[in-house]
Amino acid sequence: MKRRALITGITGQDGSYLAELLLDKGYDVIGMVRRTSTVTFERIDHLMDRIELHSGDLMDPLSLIEALRAHEPDEVYNLAAQSFVPTSFEQPVLTGETTALGVTRLLDAIRVVNPAIRFYQASSSEMFGQVREVPQTETTPFHPRSPYGVAKVYAHWITVNYRESYGLHANSGILFNHESPRRGLEFLPRKISHGVAQIALGQATELRLGNLEAKRDWGYAGDYVDAMWRMLQLDEPDDFVICTGETRTVREFCDKAFSRVGLDADEHIVIDEKFYRPAEVDLLVGDRAKAESILGWRPTVDFTGLVEMMVDADMALVERRLRQGS
């Protein structure tokens, strides 16, 4: 009998890659989507004839219960959230409702409907914030520096609590920054790769950015969804840091991206203070030793490969739009 997986946030970057992975493994895949006027299926257009969509919302407990009863999934992957850090400063309450309390609603729905369902929670390296140690591991204390990070800490601990209180197979993946050509344009790495493509093709002359010295541990989203699946195959649930273990500055990302198209980053980058965060996270770099040992997971795409993949994809995208006259 085929296994069934329910993915919240299926229309996002990670959701689309995870859906592909699970379909390749023979799963029936159900995506939970909110009814909104702006929902886009661009990232999963190529999968629409292979997946099933169900209307539901992390703000509405009854819709979550109904989704679980209707589809009887073996696994639930919670990738839905208000996930853009700058927006969390502008909409902290909404971020808390979806990114924090939404997880509680979903865990409680699983507890009520079928406690045997295996659950994955998308935790985040933003929980570490002002880091207490380098590199960060599963036992590093949290010190979030944004409403998004704070909400993710709540979601992380409520997942642990339901695991310990009700015996749920509830897992958290503490994922460090992971990117791809499917990343939203509002996120920094995609803003850079798309901006580089526009400049290279004569559609722009400058790229306005904030703190170029911030350091991140960047990996490829297609690799990271494999780690999510591996967690739910374990006999016992647990929490895992998923990362490359290498730290790079925003400046290094820019240099790699501009050099891919034969340009000098310094000639096109403009520092704009409006892109600085109210509270900056200066250094994130993880230790994936536990994931390697227990999950057998390691990244397959390195930093250079990731940047070049994103720039190449955005060059093709901008060229296609130019041909179409849009």
XYZ file of C-alpha atoms in Angstrom:
326
model
C 0.000 0.000 0.000
C 1.359 3.385 -1.030
C 2.372 5.758 1.737
C 0.599 9.081 1.917
C 2.145 12.407 2.864
C 0.484 15.736 3.611
C 2.638 18.826 3.003
C 1.697 22.250 4.312
C 3.427 25.028 2.415
C 3.604 22.901 -0.737
C 3.583 25.980 -2.984
C 6.848 27.233 -1.447
C 10.434 26.437 -2.377
C 10.874 23.532 0.041
C 7.360 22.211 -0.515
C 7.882 21.869 -4.245
C 11.206 20.033 -3.881
C 9.794 17.779 -1.161
C 6.756 16.925 -3.279
C 9.058 15.890 -6.140
C 11.153 13.738 -3.808
C 8.149 11.959 -2.297
C 6.520 11.350 -5.679
C 9.771 9.800 -6.903
C 9.646 7.512 -3.858
C 6.147 6.375 -4.760
C 4.104 8.387 -2.256
C 0.645 9.799 -2.708
C 1.173 13.509 -2.038
C -1.455 15.900 -0.713
C -0.688 19.597 -0.489
C -2.582 21.803 1.932
C -3.133 25.299 0.554
C -4.873 28.372 1.878
C -7.664 29.987 -0.075
C -6.216 33.422 -0.829
C -6.439 35.884 -3.695
C -2.668 35.766 -4.260
C -1.812 32.065 -4.020
C 0.577 30.974 -6.767
C 1.173 27.444 -8.002
C 4.172 28.396 -10.160
C 6.614 26.132 -8.289
C 4.356 23.075 -8.521
C 2.766 23.629 -11.946
C 4.712 20.654 -13.313
C 3.330 18.428 -10.533
C -0.346 19.379 -10.605
C -1.460 16.209 -12.360
C 0.399 14.054 -9.822
C -0.642 15.615 -6.503
C -3.879 16.357 -4.713
C -4.620 19.733 -3.122
C -6.707 20.310 -0.022
C -7.917 23.644 1.285
C -6.855 24.326 4.874
C -5.231 26.901 7.107
C -2.918 26.747 10.132
C -5.125 29.430 11.697
C -8.186 27.158 11.560
C -7.985 24.001 13.751
C -11.103 22.415 12.283
C -9.696 22.591 8.754
C -6.572 20.760 9.945
C -8.601 18.006 11.564
C -10.690 17.697 8.420
C -7.576 17.433 6.222
C -6.167 14.621 8.355
C -9.453 12.736 8.436
C -10.058 13.142 4.709
C -6.631 11.973 3.518
C -5.321 9.753 6.342
C -1.638 10.603 5.792
C 1.181 8.494 7.211
C 3.448 11.533 7.332
C 2.851 15.272 7.756
C 5.491 17.816 6.792
C 4.821 21.288 8.178
C 6.587 23.737 5.878
C 3.978 26.503 6.069
C 4.904 29.703 7.883
C 5.263 33.445 7.581
C 8.897 32.868 6.704
C 10.302 36.245 5.630
C 12.326 37.727 8.493
C 11.872 41.448 7.586
C 8.090 40.985 7.400
C 8.131 39.480 10.901
C 9.261 42.845 12.279
C 6.354 44.549 10.480
C 3.770 41.849 11.325
C 4.953 40.182 14.548
C 1.515 39.052 15.730
C 0.605 37.438 12.406
C 4.015 35.754 12.368
C 3.355 34.347 15.834
C -0.125 33.133 14.910
C 1.050 31.171 11.877
C 4.670 30.272 12.552
C 4.238 29.465 16.265
C 0.624 28.742 17.193
C -0.104 27.185 13.818
C 2.260 24.363 14.730
C 0.394 23.771 17.990
C -2.895 23.531 16.121
C -1.446 21.019 13.685
C 0.172 18.886 16.384
C -3.058 18.869 18.349
C -4.996 17.819 15.258
C -2.600 14.885 14.831
C -2.981 13.974 18.509
C -6.769 13.941 18.153
C -7.111 12.261 14.754
C -4.222 9.771 14.641
C -1.216 9.939 17.004
C 0.612 7.407 14.801
C 1.143 10.032 12.082
C 4.804 10.966 11.730
C 5.404 14.724 11.869
C 8.156 16.987 10.569
C 8.524 20.560 11.820
C 10.604 23.053 9.854
C 12.750 24.638 12.537
C 15.312 27.286 11.593
C 18.863 28.431 12.259
C 17.316 31.854 12.956
C 16.462 30.399 16.375
C 20.158 30.663 17.286
C 20.242 34.378 16.441
C 22.929 35.953 18.595
C 24.902 32.756 18.716
C 26.266 31.360 21.980
C 28.767 29.027 20.316
C 30.322 28.352 16.931
C 29.418 26.136 15.176
C 25.820 25.625 16.275
C 24.592 22.135 17.185
C 21.331 20.583 18.385
C 22.216 21.585 21.972
C 23.283 25.193 21.334
C 21.072 27.596 23.361
C 18.629 29.723 21.352
C 18.756 33.528 21.284
C 16.472 34.611 18.420
C 16.860 38.135 17.034
C 13.578 38.569 15.153
C 9.878 37.857 15.708
C 10.280 35.096 13.116
C 13.109 33.520 15.120
C 11.103 33.806 18.342
C 8.090 32.142 16.709
C 10.266 29.320 15.401
C 11.656 28.730 18.917
C 8.117 28.324 20.231
C 7.261 25.969 17.369
C 10.408 23.955 18.004
C 9.735 23.503 21.714
C 6.027 22.729 21.278
C 7.086 19.963 18.864
C 9.433 18.569 21.519
C 6.652 18.916 24.099
C 4.124 16.919 22.054
C 6.752 14.262 21.429
C 7.482 13.937 25.143
C 3.901 14.420 26.400
C 1.925 12.334 23.901
C 4.507 10.034 22.330
C 4.143 11.525 18.855
C 6.779 10.757 16.242
C 7.443 14.505 16.042
C 10.751 15.681 14.567
C 12.378 19.076 14.028
C 14.896 19.845 11.339
C 16.944 22.883 12.328
C 17.680 23.910 8.774
C 20.286 26.515 7.999
C 19.825 28.824 5.013
C 18.962 26.819 1.929
C 18.394 28.332 -1.478
C 17.563 27.449 -5.069
C 16.249 28.983 -8.281
C 12.765 28.524 -6.747
C 13.503 30.856 -3.823
C 11.227 33.913 -3.589
C 12.611 37.141 -5.038
C 12.314 38.838 -1.637
C 14.963 36.566 -0.115
C 18.528 37.889 -0.237
C 20.309 35.167 -2.290
C 17.584 35.203 -4.949
C 17.523 39.009 -4.894
C 21.244 38.870 -5.671
C 21.085 36.234 -8.426
C 18.110 37.898 -10.113
C 19.686 41.352 -9.762
C 22.920 40.106 -11.303
C 20.984 38.688 -14.260
C 19.134 41.978 -14.765
C 22.394 43.949 -14.701
C 24.169 41.503 -17.017
C 21.333 41.770 -19.541
C 21.076 45.554 -19.394
C 17.836 45.736 -17.422
C 19.369 47.379 -14.335
C 22.594 49.123 -13.323
C 22.771 48.624 -9.555
C 21.887 46.197 -6.779
C 20.903 47.760 -3.456
C 21.772 45.663 -0.395
C 22.246 45.978 3.367
C 24.895 44.320 5.514
C 27.471 42.634 3.264
C 29.440 41.249 6.212
C 26.655 39.047 7.624
C 27.755 35.408 7.536
C 25.522 32.485 6.658
C 25.719 28.736 6.097
C 24.118 28.354 2.652
C 23.029 25.057 1.110
C 20.788 23.769 -1.676
C 17.097 23.282 -0.897
C 16.897 20.124 -3.010
C 19.434 18.492 -0.680
C 17.701 19.636 2.486
C 14.284 18.129 1.763
C 15.973 14.714 1.582
C 17.011 15.211 5.223
C 13.385 15.919 6.153
C 12.263 12.608 4.676
C 15.084 10.705 6.357
C 13.996 11.984 9.784
C 10.530 10.493 9.421
C 11.988 7.079 8.551
C 13.751 6.750 11.936
C 12.488 4.369 14.587
C 12.692 7.152 17.179
C 11.945 10.852 16.571
C 14.643 13.445 17.151
C 15.967 16.905 16.202
C 18.721 17.508 13.664
C 20.825 20.422 12.476
C 20.917 20.386 8.659
C 23.670 22.520 7.151
C 26.846 22.562 5.053
C 29.168 23.468 7.929
C 30.719 26.303 5.891
C 30.137 30.004 6.498
C 30.192 32.665 3.769
C 29.552 36.396 3.818
C 26.924 38.153 1.741
C 29.870 39.863 -0.003
C 31.258 36.458 -1.031
C 27.858 35.482 -2.444
C 27.800 38.706 -4.446
C 31.354 38.252 -5.735
C 30.605 34.701 -6.916
C 27.356 35.770 -8.562
C 28.781 38.742 -10.451
C 31.893 36.833 -11.516
C 29.624 34.171 -13.045
C 28.564 36.755 -15.650
C 31.971 38.449 -15.931
C 31.170 41.537 -13.864
C 32.750 43.214 -10.828
C 30.396 43.310 -7.825
C 31.924 46.531 -6.456
C 30.896 48.427 -9.573
C 27.195 47.644 -9.125
C 26.407 47.182 -5.406
C 24.959 50.123 -3.480
C 24.691 49.878 0.309
C 21.269 50.998 1.514
C 20.640 51.243 5.252
C 16.940 50.493 4.835
C 17.909 46.853 4.213
C 19.596 46.493 7.591
C 17.632 44.514 10.199
C 16.650 46.173 13.519
C 18.608 43.361 15.207
C 21.158 41.654 12.981
C 22.180 38.008 13.041
C 25.886 38.251 12.283
C 27.119 34.651 12.111
C 25.365 31.363 11.455
C 27.278 28.151 10.773
C 26.127 24.680 11.743
C 27.590 21.313 12.677
C 25.931 18.464 10.757
C 27.786 15.630 12.526
C 24.606 14.187 14.077
C 22.745 14.219 10.741
C 25.652 12.511 9.007
C 25.942 9.863 11.716
C 22.261 9.004 12.233
C 20.557 10.033 8.994
C 23.446 9.293 6.649
C 22.835 12.737 5.151
C 25.295 15.161 3.617
C 24.928 17.973 1.073
C 25.707 17.307 -2.592
C 25.827 20.909 -3.916
C 28.633 23.199 -2.715
C 28.563 26.990 -2.335
C 29.950 27.757 -5.775
C 27.599 25.271 -7.405
C 24.619 26.812 -5.626
C 25.427 30.393 -6.622
C 26.124 29.445 -10.227
C 22.931 27.373 -10.418
C 20.872 30.351 -9.238
C 22.549 32.898 -11.513
C 22.239 30.618 -14.554
C 18.544 30.042 -13.844
C 17.862 33.762 -13.455
C 19.812 34.587 -16.625
C 17.543 32.158 -18.475
C 14.459 33.634 -16.780
C 15.291 37.253 -17.603
C 16.275 36.346 -21.182
C 12.952 34.524 -21.637
C 11.015 37.526 -20.362
C 12.923 39.843 -22.677
C 12.019 37.656 -25.645
C 8.393 37.726 -24.551
C 8.523 41.490 -24.142
C 7.560 41.470 -20.453
